[in-house]
Coordinates of C-alpha atoms in Angstrom, one line a residue:
M1 CA -31.9 -26.5 0.2
A2 CA -31.4 -28.7 1.6
N3 CA -28.3 -26.8 4.2
R4 CA -30.4 -24.6 5.1
L5 CA -32.8 -28.0 6.5
G6 CA -29.5 -29.2 7.5
G7 CA -28.8 -25.8 9.2
F8 CA -32.6 -25.6 11.1
S9 CA -32.5 -29.1 12.2
R10 CA -29.2 -28.3 13.9
M11 CA -30.8 -26.1 15.2
M12 CA -33.4 -27.2 16.4
M13 CA -32.1 -29.5 18.2
L14 CA -29.0 -27.6 20.2
S15 CA -32.3 -25.5 21.4
T16 CA -33.8 -29.2 22.2
A17 CA -30.3 -30.0 24.6
K18 CA -30.7 -26.2 25.6
N19 CA -34.7 -26.9 27.3
R20 CA -33.9 -30.3 28.5
M21 CA -30.3 -29.0 30.0
M22 CA -32.8 -26.2 31.7
M23 CA -35.1 -28.9 33.0
L24 CA -32.0 -30.3 34.7
S25 CA -31.0 -27.4 36.1
T26 CA -34.8 -26.7 37.7
A27 CA -35.1 -30.6 38.7
K28 CA -34.7 -31.5 42.5
N29 CA -31.3 -31.0 43.9
S30 CA -30.6 -34.3 44.9
T31 CA -31.4 -36.1 41.8
R32 CA -28.6 -33.3 40.0
K33 CA -26.2 -33.8 42.8
E34 CA -26.9 -38.0 42.6
G35 CA -26.9 -37.6 38.3
F36 CA -23.7 -35.4 38.2
R37 CA -21.9 -37.9 41.0
R38 CA -23.1 -41.0 39.0
M39 CA -21.6 -38.8 35.4
F40 CA -18.1 -37.7 37.8
S41 CA -17.1 -40.4 40.1
S42 CA -14.8 -41.8 40.8
E43 CA -15.7 -45.5 38.6
A44 CA -17.0 -43.7 36.1
D45 CA -13.5 -41.7 35.4
K46 CA -12.1 -45.5 35.1
N47 CA -14.2 -46.2 32.0
H48 CA -15.3 -44.0 28.8
K49 CA -18.2 -46.3 27.9
E50 CA -19.8 -46.4 31.7
I51 CA -20.0 -42.6 31.1
F52 CA -21.7 -42.7 28.1
G53 CA -24.1 -45.3 29.8
R54 CA -25.2 -43.4 32.6
V55 CA -25.9 -40.6 30.4
D56 CA -28.1 -42.6 28.6
R57 CA -30.2 -43.6 31.9
Y58 CA -31.0 -39.1 32.4
F59 CA -31.3 -38.3 28.5
D60 CA -32.5 -39.4 25.3
T61 CA -31.1 -37.0 22.3
G62 CA -28.6 -37.9 20.7
I63 CA -26.3 -34.7 20.8
T64 CA -27.8 -34.0 24.5
K65 CA -25.6 -37.0 25.1
A66 CA -23.1 -35.3 22.7
L67 CA -23.0 -32.1 24.9
F68 CA -23.2 -33.8 28.4
T69 CA -20.2 -36.2 26.8
G70 CA -18.2 -32.8 26.2
S71 CA -19.0 -31.7 29.7
A72 CA -17.4 -35.1 30.8
I73 CA -13.9 -34.1 28.4
G74 CA -14.2 -30.9 29.0
R75 CA -13.9 -31.2 32.9
G76 CA -11.3 -34.4 32.3
I77 CA -9.6 -31.6 30.4
T78 CA -9.7 -29.1 33.6
Y79 CA -8.9 -32.4 36.0
L80 CA -6.7 -32.7 34.0
R81 CA -5.1 -29.7 33.4
I82 CA -4.9 -28.7 37.3
G83 CA -3.2 -33.1 38.0
V84 CA -0.4 -31.6 35.0
V85 CA 0.1 -28.2 36.4
D86 CA -0.4 -29.0 40.5
T87 CA 2.2 -32.2 39.3
T88 CA 5.0 -29.9 37.2
Q89 CA 4.2 -27.0 40.7
K90 CA 5.5 -29.8 43.4
R91 CA 8.0 -30.9 40.3
L92 CA 9.2 -27.8 39.7
D93 CA 9.3 -26.9 43.8
T94 CA 11.1 -30.0 44.4
L95 CA 13.3 -30.3 41.6
P96 CA 15.8 -27.1 43.3
G97 CA 15.9 -29.8 46.0
E98 CA 16.5 -32.9 43.9
L99 CA 18.7 -30.5 41.5
E100 CA 20.9 -29.6 44.8
N101 CA 20.7 -33.3 46.2
N102 CA 22.0 -34.3 42.8
V103 CA 24.5 -31.7 42.8
R104 CA 25.9 -32.1 46.0
G105 CA 26.1 -35.6 45.7
L106 CA 28.0 -35.3 42.4
K107 CA 30.5 -33.0 44.0
N108 CA 30.4 -36.3 46.7
Q109 CA 32.3 -38.0 43.8
V110 CA 34.2 -35.6 42.7
G111 CA 35.5 -35.0 45.9
E112 CA 36.3 -39.0 46.6
L113 CA 37.4 -38.8 42.7
V114 CA 40.0 -35.7 44.1
K115 CA 40.8 -37.8 47.1
S116 CA 41.5 -41.2 44.9
V117 CA 43.8 -39.6 42.1
D118 CA 45.6 -38.6 45.4
E119 CA 46.2 -42.4 47.0
L120 CA 47.0 -42.3 43.5
S121 CA 49.5 -39.5 43.3
N122 CA 51.2 -40.5 46.6
Q123 CA 51.5 -44.2 45.2
V124 CA 53.7 -42.8 42.5
D125 CA 55.6 -41.2 44.4
E126 CA 56.6 -43.9 46.3
F127 CA 57.2 -45.7 43.7
L128 CA 58.8 -43.4 41.5
K129 CA 61.4 -43.1 44.8
I130 CA 62.2 -46.8 44.9
V131 CA 62.5 -46.1 40.9
Y132 CA 65.3 -43.0 42.2
E133 CA 66.9 -45.0 45.1
F134 CA 67.1 -48.5 42.8
S135 CA 68.9 -46.4 39.6
N136 CA 71.2 -44.4 42.2
Q137 CA 72.1 -47.5 43.7
V138 CA 73.0 -48.6 39.8
D139 CA 74.8 -45.7 40.0
E140 CA 76.8 -46.8 42.5
F141 CA 77.1 -50.2 41.8
L142 CA 78.2 -48.8 37.8
K143 CA 80.8 -47.0 39.8
T144 CA 82.7 -49.3 42.0
V145 CA 82.3 -51.1 38.8
V146 CA 84.9 -48.5 36.8
T147 CA 86.7 -48.5 40.0
R148 CA 87.2 -51.7 40.4
N149 CA 88.2 -52.0 36.5
N150 CA 90.4 -49.1 36.8
E151 CA 92.6 -51.1 39.4
V152 CA 91.7 -53.8 37.0
D153 CA 93.7 -52.6 34.5
G154 CA 95.9 -50.6 36.3
F155 CA 97.3 -55.0 38.0
R156 CA 96.8 -56.2 34.0
N157 CA 98.8 -52.8 33.4
Q158 CA 101.5 -54.6 36.8
V159 CA 101.9 -57.5 35.6
D160 CA 102.3 -55.6 32.0
E161 CA 105.3 -54.7 33.4
L162 CA 106.2 -57.6 35.7
V163 CA 105.7 -59.7 32.2
K164 CA 108.0 -56.9 29.9
S165 CA 110.7 -56.9 33.2
A166 CA 110.6 -60.9 33.2
D167 CA 111.2 -61.0 29.4
G168 CA 114.1 -58.8 29.6
L169 CA 116.3 -61.0 32.6
R170 CA 115.3 -64.0 30.6
N171 CA 117.1 -61.8 28.1
Q172 CA 119.3 -61.6 30.6
V173 CA 119.7 -64.6 31.6
D174 CA 120.0 -66.2 27.9
E175 CA 123.1 -63.9 27.3
L176 CA 124.1 -64.4 30.3
V177 CA 124.8 -68.1 29.7
K178 CA 126.0 -68.0 26.5
S179 CA 128.8 -65.7 28.5
V180 CA 129.0 -68.4 30.4
D181 CA 128.9 -71.0 27.2
E182 CA 131.6 -69.5 26.3
L183 CA 133.4 -69.3 29.4
S184 CA 133.2 -73.2 29.7
N185 CA 134.6 -73.4 25.8
Q186 CA 137.3 -71.1 26.8
V187 CA 138.1 -73.0 30.2
D188 CA 138.1 -75.8 28.5
E189 CA 140.3 -74.7 25.7
F190 CA 143.1 -73.5 28.9
L191 CA 142.9 -77.2 30.2
K192 CA 143.7 -78.3 27.1
I193 CA 146.7 -76.4 26.2
V194 CA 147.4 -77.3 30.5
L195 CA 147.2 -80.7 29.7
S196 CA 149.2 -80.3 26.7
H197 CA 152.1 -78.8 28.2
N198 CA 151.9 -80.9 31.1
N199 CA 152.2 -83.7 28.4
K200 CA 155.0 -82.0 27.6
V201 CA 156.4 -81.6 30.5
D202 CA 155.9 -85.3 31.1
G203 CA 158.3 -86.3 28.3
L204 CA 160.8 -83.5 29.2
S205 CA 160.8 -85.3 32.4
N206 CA 160.9 -88.8 31.5
Q207 CA 163.7 -87.2 28.5
Q208 CA 165.7 -86.0 31.7
G209 CA 165.5 -89.0 33.7
A210 CA 166.7 -91.5 31.5
S211 CA 169.2 -89.6 29.8
E212 CA 170.8 -89.0 33.7
K213 CA 170.5 -93.4 33.3
S214 CA 172.4 -93.5 31.2
I215 CA 175.8 -91.1 32.3

């Protein structure tokens, strides 16, 4: 029973709201336009409380206020949808150009990066050339050092041969000195013999002289 009465009461309220809306539609155009202008002006859109206050000035029942508030909300949603669609459409219209600009900017950045990489590669090539030249100079220096070492080794071998020859010559000199010493000793012995012979000759000569004197 209560549900039936509640439903009947709601129907009556809807009917009253319908009558009020019909009365509003038959009112003067200026009053209706002014009411809607005030209800949906940009100033009212800024504050919902102001919208509710303006609606209260024209309508008394809560259901009518709810209906017109719902209309305002629906219109706001419609405006929001239109704004979203319009914004989305504008965004879709400008998006290809922005993407193209972004792609061009990215291509330019990639081009600059490629140029930087090329310059770095050229610098690396120049550095490698310097390294190769230095390596070649080191190789030439090592070849010169090896050649000089070979020359030094040959000179050292020659000196070794000269030392060996000097040692052999020294041995020969030593042998010659020994031979000279032996020869000197032999001469000394021969001189001794000669002196002894001379002494004997002198002795005989003295004896002969003495014999001659005695005769």
